[in-house]
Structure formats: structure tokens, C-alpha cells
C-alpha positions as CSV (number, residue, x, y, z in Angstrom):
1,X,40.4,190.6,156.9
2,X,42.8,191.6,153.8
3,X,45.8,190.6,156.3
4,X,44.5,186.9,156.4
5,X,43.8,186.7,153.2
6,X,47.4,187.7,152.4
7,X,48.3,185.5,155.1
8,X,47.1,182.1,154.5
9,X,47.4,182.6,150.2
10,X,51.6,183.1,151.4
11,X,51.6,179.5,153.5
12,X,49.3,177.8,150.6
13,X,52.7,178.6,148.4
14,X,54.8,177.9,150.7
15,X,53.3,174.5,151.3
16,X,53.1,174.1,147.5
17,X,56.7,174.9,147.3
18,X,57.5,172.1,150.1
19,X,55.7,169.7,148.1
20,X,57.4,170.0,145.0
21,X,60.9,169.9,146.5
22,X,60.2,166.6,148.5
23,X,57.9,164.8,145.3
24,X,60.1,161.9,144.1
25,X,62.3,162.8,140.4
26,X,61.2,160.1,137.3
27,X,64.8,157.8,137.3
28,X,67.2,159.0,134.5
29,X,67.1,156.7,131.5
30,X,71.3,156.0,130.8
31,X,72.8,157.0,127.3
32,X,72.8,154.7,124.1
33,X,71.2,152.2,123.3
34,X,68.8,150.2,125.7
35,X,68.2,146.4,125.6
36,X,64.5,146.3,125.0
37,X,62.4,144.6,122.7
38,X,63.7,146.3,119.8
39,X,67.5,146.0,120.4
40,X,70.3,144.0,118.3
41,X,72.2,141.3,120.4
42,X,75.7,141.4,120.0
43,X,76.7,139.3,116.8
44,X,78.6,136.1,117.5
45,X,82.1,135.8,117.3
46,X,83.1,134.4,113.4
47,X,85.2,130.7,114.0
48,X,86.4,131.7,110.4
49,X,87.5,134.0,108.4
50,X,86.7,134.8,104.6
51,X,88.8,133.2,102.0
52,X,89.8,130.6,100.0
53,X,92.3,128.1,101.8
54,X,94.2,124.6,99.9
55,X,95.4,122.3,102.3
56,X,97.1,118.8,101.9
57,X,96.1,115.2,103.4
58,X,98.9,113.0,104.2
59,X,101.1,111.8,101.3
60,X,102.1,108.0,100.9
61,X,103.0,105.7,98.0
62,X,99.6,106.3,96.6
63,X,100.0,110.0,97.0
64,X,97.5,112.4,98.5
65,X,94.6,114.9,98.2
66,X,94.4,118.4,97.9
67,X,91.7,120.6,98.9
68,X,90.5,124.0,98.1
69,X,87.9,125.4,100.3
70,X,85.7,129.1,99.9
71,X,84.7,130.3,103.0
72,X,82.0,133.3,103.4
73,X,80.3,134.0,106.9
74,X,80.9,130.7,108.7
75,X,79.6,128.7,105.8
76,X,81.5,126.7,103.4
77,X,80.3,127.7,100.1
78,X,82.7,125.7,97.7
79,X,85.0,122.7,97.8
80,X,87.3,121.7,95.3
81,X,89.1,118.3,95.5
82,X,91.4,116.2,93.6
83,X,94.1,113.9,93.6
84,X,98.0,114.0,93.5
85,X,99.6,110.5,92.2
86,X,102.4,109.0,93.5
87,X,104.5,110.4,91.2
88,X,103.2,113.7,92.2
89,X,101.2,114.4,89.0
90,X,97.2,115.6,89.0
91,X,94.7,112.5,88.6
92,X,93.2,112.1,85.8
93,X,89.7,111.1,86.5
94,X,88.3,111.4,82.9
95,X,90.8,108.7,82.4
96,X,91.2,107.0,85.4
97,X,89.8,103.3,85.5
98,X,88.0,103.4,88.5
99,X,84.5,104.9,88.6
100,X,84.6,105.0,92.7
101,X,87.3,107.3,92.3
102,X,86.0,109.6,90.3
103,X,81.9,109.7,92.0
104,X,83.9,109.9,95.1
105,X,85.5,113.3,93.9
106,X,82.4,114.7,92.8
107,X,80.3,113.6,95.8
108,X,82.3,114.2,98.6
109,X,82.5,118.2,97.7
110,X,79.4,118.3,97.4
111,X,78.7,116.3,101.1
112,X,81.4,119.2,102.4
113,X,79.3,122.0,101.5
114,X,76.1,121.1,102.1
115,X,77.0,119.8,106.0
116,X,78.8,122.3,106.1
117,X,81.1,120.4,108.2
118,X,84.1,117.7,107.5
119,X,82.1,115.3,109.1
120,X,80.4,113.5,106.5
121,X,79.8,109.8,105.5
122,X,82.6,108.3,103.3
123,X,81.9,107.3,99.8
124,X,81.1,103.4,99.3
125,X,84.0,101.7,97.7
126,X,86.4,104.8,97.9
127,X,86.7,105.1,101.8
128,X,90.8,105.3,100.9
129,X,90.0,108.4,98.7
130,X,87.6,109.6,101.3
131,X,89.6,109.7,104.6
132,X,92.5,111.4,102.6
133,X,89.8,114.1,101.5
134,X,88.6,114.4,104.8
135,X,91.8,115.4,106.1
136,X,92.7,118.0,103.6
137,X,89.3,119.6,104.4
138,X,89.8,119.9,108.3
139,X,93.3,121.2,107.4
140,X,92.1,123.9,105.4
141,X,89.8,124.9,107.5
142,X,92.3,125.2,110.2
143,X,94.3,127.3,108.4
144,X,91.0,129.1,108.0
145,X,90.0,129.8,111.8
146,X,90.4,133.1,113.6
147,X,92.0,131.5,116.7
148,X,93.5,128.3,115.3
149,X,93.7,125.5,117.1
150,X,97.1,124.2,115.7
151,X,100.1,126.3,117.7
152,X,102.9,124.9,115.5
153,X,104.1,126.2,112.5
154,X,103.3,122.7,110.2
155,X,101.0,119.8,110.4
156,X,102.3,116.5,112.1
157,X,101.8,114.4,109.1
158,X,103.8,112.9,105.7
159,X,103.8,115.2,102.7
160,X,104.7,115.4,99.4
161,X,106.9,118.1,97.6
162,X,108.4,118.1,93.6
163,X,110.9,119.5,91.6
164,X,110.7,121.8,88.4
165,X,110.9,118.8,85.8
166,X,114.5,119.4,83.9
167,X,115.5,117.2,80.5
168,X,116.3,114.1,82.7
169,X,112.6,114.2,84.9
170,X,112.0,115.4,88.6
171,X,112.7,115.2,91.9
172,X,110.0,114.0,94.5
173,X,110.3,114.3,98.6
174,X,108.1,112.9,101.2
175,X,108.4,115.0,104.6
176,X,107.4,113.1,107.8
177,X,106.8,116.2,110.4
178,X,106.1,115.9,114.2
179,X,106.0,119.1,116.7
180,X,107.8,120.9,113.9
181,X,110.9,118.7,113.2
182,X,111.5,116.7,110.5
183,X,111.8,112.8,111.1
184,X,112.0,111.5,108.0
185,X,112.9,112.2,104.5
186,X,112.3,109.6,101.5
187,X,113.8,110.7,98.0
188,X,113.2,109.8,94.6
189,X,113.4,110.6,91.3
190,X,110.8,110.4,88.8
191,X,113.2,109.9,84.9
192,X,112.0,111.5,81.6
193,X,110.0,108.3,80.4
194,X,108.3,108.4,83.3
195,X,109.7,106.0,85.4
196,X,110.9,105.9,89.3
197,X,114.6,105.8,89.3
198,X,116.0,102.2,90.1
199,X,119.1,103.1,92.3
200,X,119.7,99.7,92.6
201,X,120.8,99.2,88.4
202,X,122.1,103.4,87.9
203,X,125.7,103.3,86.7
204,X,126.2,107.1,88.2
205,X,127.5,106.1,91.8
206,X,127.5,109.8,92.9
207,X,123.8,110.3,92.0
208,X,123.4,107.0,94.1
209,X,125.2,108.2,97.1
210,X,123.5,110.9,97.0
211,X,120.4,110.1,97.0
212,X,121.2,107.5,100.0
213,X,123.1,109.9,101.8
214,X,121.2,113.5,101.6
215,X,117.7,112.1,103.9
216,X,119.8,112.1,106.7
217,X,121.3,115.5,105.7
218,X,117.7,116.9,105.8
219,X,116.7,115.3,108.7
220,X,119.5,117.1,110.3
221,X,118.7,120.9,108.8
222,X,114.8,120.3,109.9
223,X,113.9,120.8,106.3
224,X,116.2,123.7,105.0
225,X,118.1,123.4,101.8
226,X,121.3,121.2,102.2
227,X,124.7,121.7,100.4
228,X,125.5,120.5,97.5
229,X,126.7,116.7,96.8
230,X,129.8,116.4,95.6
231,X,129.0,115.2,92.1
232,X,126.0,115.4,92.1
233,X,124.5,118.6,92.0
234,X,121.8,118.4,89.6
235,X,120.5,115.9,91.7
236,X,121.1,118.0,95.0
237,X,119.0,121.1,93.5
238,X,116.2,119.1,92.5
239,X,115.5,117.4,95.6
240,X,116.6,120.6,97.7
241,X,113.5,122.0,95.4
242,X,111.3,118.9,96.4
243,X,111.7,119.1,100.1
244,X,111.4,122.9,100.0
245,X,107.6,122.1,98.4
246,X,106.9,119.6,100.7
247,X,107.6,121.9,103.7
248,X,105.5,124.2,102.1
249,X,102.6,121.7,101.8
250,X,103.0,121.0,105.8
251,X,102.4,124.4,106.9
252,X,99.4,125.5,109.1
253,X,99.7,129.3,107.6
């Protein structure tokens, strides 16, 4: 009687045993963290990144805007604007005669920020002033993006650069830029009672030839400084420095 006993408590553990070993395991959880209700998505990639960036609009014989633009987490969070005269001097809107002008400089940073895009309404009886503020603002926020967009090293576009002013006034340059060569250069000089140079009346004829002469010359470099004139070297330097600014204004970084 004791040896069943013995005998059937053995194959009760035995088939315990055989049950255990054959019982599916729970499935292993993998390491880190688990998407579930409670987990982060993966944050967006940024279009920009945080700074301040100035860009240029196209320059013509009205001049051209400048804009500065603060950037923090994708959002633009400042704008500053303002106008470059044709003689390549700040506008003076505290001054200047038309009120357009000067609600259109106020307004249209504040239209940039809160849209937070370039794509805003121009202002009524500015739209000139507008468009060229527009520009500047897509521009700087090129230069702004993580990947940009632009491959070249300048903006296609016209662009304005100006000497240090000496005793006898400054130099100014407008840069026409396409694909990264220069197409066109325009020189002139602004004189110390603020007035464009008349090449057509100045008795120097070296200054003259020089300034007729030297476009093609930067043309030809793409830009770079060009030697000296032959007689006219004061004039050379200065529009060597004007061209050199306006190259600067053109590029995307």
C-alpha cells in the first residue's frame, strides 16, 4: 500500500513537471522606451535655425530695403525694416514727405511677425515699398534655413554697395548677379555737396575714363577688386570698395 502511495505521488510530479515545461512563457517586453499612451513623438525637424539674419531686396534708382529678422523656434519673433536711398544713405522717415512710406515701415513688420510668414498683404499706397520689403524678408529667411534652398553662393538679383566717404564724397556700385556671375556693373559717384557726379561736364578726363571703362573690368573679374586706373586711383579704390559691399549684400551666407 505504501509502494503506491510512493508510486503515483512520483508520476503526479512528474506530470506537474511536464506541464510547467510545455506552459507558454509571457512575450518579452523590448528595451527603452515603448510607444504607448504616454510616449513623446519624435520632435519635428526645425526649417530654421535661431538667429538674427539682414538680407537685401533688389537695388534700383530708388534704392532698396534692408531687413533684419530674429528667429527663435520656427517663429519669427522680430522684424526690423528700413530703407536705403539711391544714393545709398538710411531713409529718413521722421522726415520723409510721404506718410505711406513711413505707415508702410511700421506696418509691414508688424504683418511679418504676426503671419509669421512673408506672405502678407501689401500696404495701400506703398505697394513699391512693400514688394521690396517682401523680398528682403524671404531672403533672410533663406539665409536662415537649415537646408537652404538657394545652392549658389549670391542671390540672382541687382544690389547696392558704397564706399567709405573721403573729402571729395563716395563711391556707389549696383551689382546685377545671375547663377553667380556678375552681368552688370553701373558706377557712380556721389560728390561732397551731395550731388551725383555729372561725367558728362567733369574736367578730370581720367576720372571720366575711368569710370566708363572699369564696369567692364568688373564684369570681367566676376566681382573681385580690379587694378588700379591709370590716373585715377582715388577713384579706382573707392568703387573697388563699392562693388566689394555690394557683393557682400548679394550673398546667400
Amino acid at each position: 500500500m505504501k509502494r503506491i502511495l510512493v508510486l503515483s505521488l512520483a508520476f503526479a510530479l512528474t506530470l506537474s513537471l511536464l506541464v510547467g515545461c510545455s506552459a507558454p512563457k509571457p512575450q518579452e517586453r523590448p528595451q527603452g522606451r515603448q510607444q504607448g499612451a504616454g510616449a513623446q513623438p519624435p520632435a519635428a525637424a526645425k526649417t530654421y535655425s535661431d538667429g538674427t539674419y539682414t538680407a537685401a531686396s533688389d537695388a534700383d534708382d530708388h534704392g532698396y530695403a534692408l531687413a533684419t529678422v530674429t528667429i527663435k523656434d520656427d517663429k519669427i519673433t522680430a522684424v526690423q525694416l528700413k530703407e536705403v536711398t539711391e544714393k545709398a544713405v538710411d531713409k529718413d522717415f521722421n522726415t520723409y514727405p510721404y506718410a505711406p512710406s513711413k505707415e508702410a515701415n511700421a506696418e509691414m513688420a508688424k504683418r511679418f511677425v504676426e503671419k509669421n510668414s512673408v506672405d502678407v498683404d501689401d500696404y495701400t499706397k506703398a505697394t513699391h515699398s512693400s514688394q521690396k520689403y517682401k523680398q528682403a524678408v524671404r531672403r533672410a529667411l533663406e539665409k536662415a534655413k537649415v537646408t537652404p534652398a538657394v545652392s549658389t553662393t549670391y542671390f540672382d538679383g541687382t544690389f547696392m554697395g558704397r564706399s567709405k566717404a573721403g573729402e571729395h564724397g563716395y563711391a556707389i556700385a549696383l551689382v546685377t548677379i545671375k547663377g553667380d556671375k556678375v552681368t552688370d556693373v553701373k558706377l557712380n559717384e556721389v560728390t561732397e555737396k551731395n550731388e551725383f557726379k555729372d561725367y558728362t561736364k567733369y574736367p578730370y578726363k581720367k576720372s571720366v575714363e575711368a569710370h566708363d571703362q572699369l564696369p567692364a573690368k568688373f564684369v570681367e573679374s566676376n566681382g573681385r577688386p580690379v587694378d588700379t586706373f591709370t590716373g585715377a586711383t582715388q577713384s579706382t579704390e573707392a568703387f573697388n570698395e563699392a562693388v566689394a559691399g555690394a557683393m557682400e549684400q548679394a550673398k546667400v551666407k
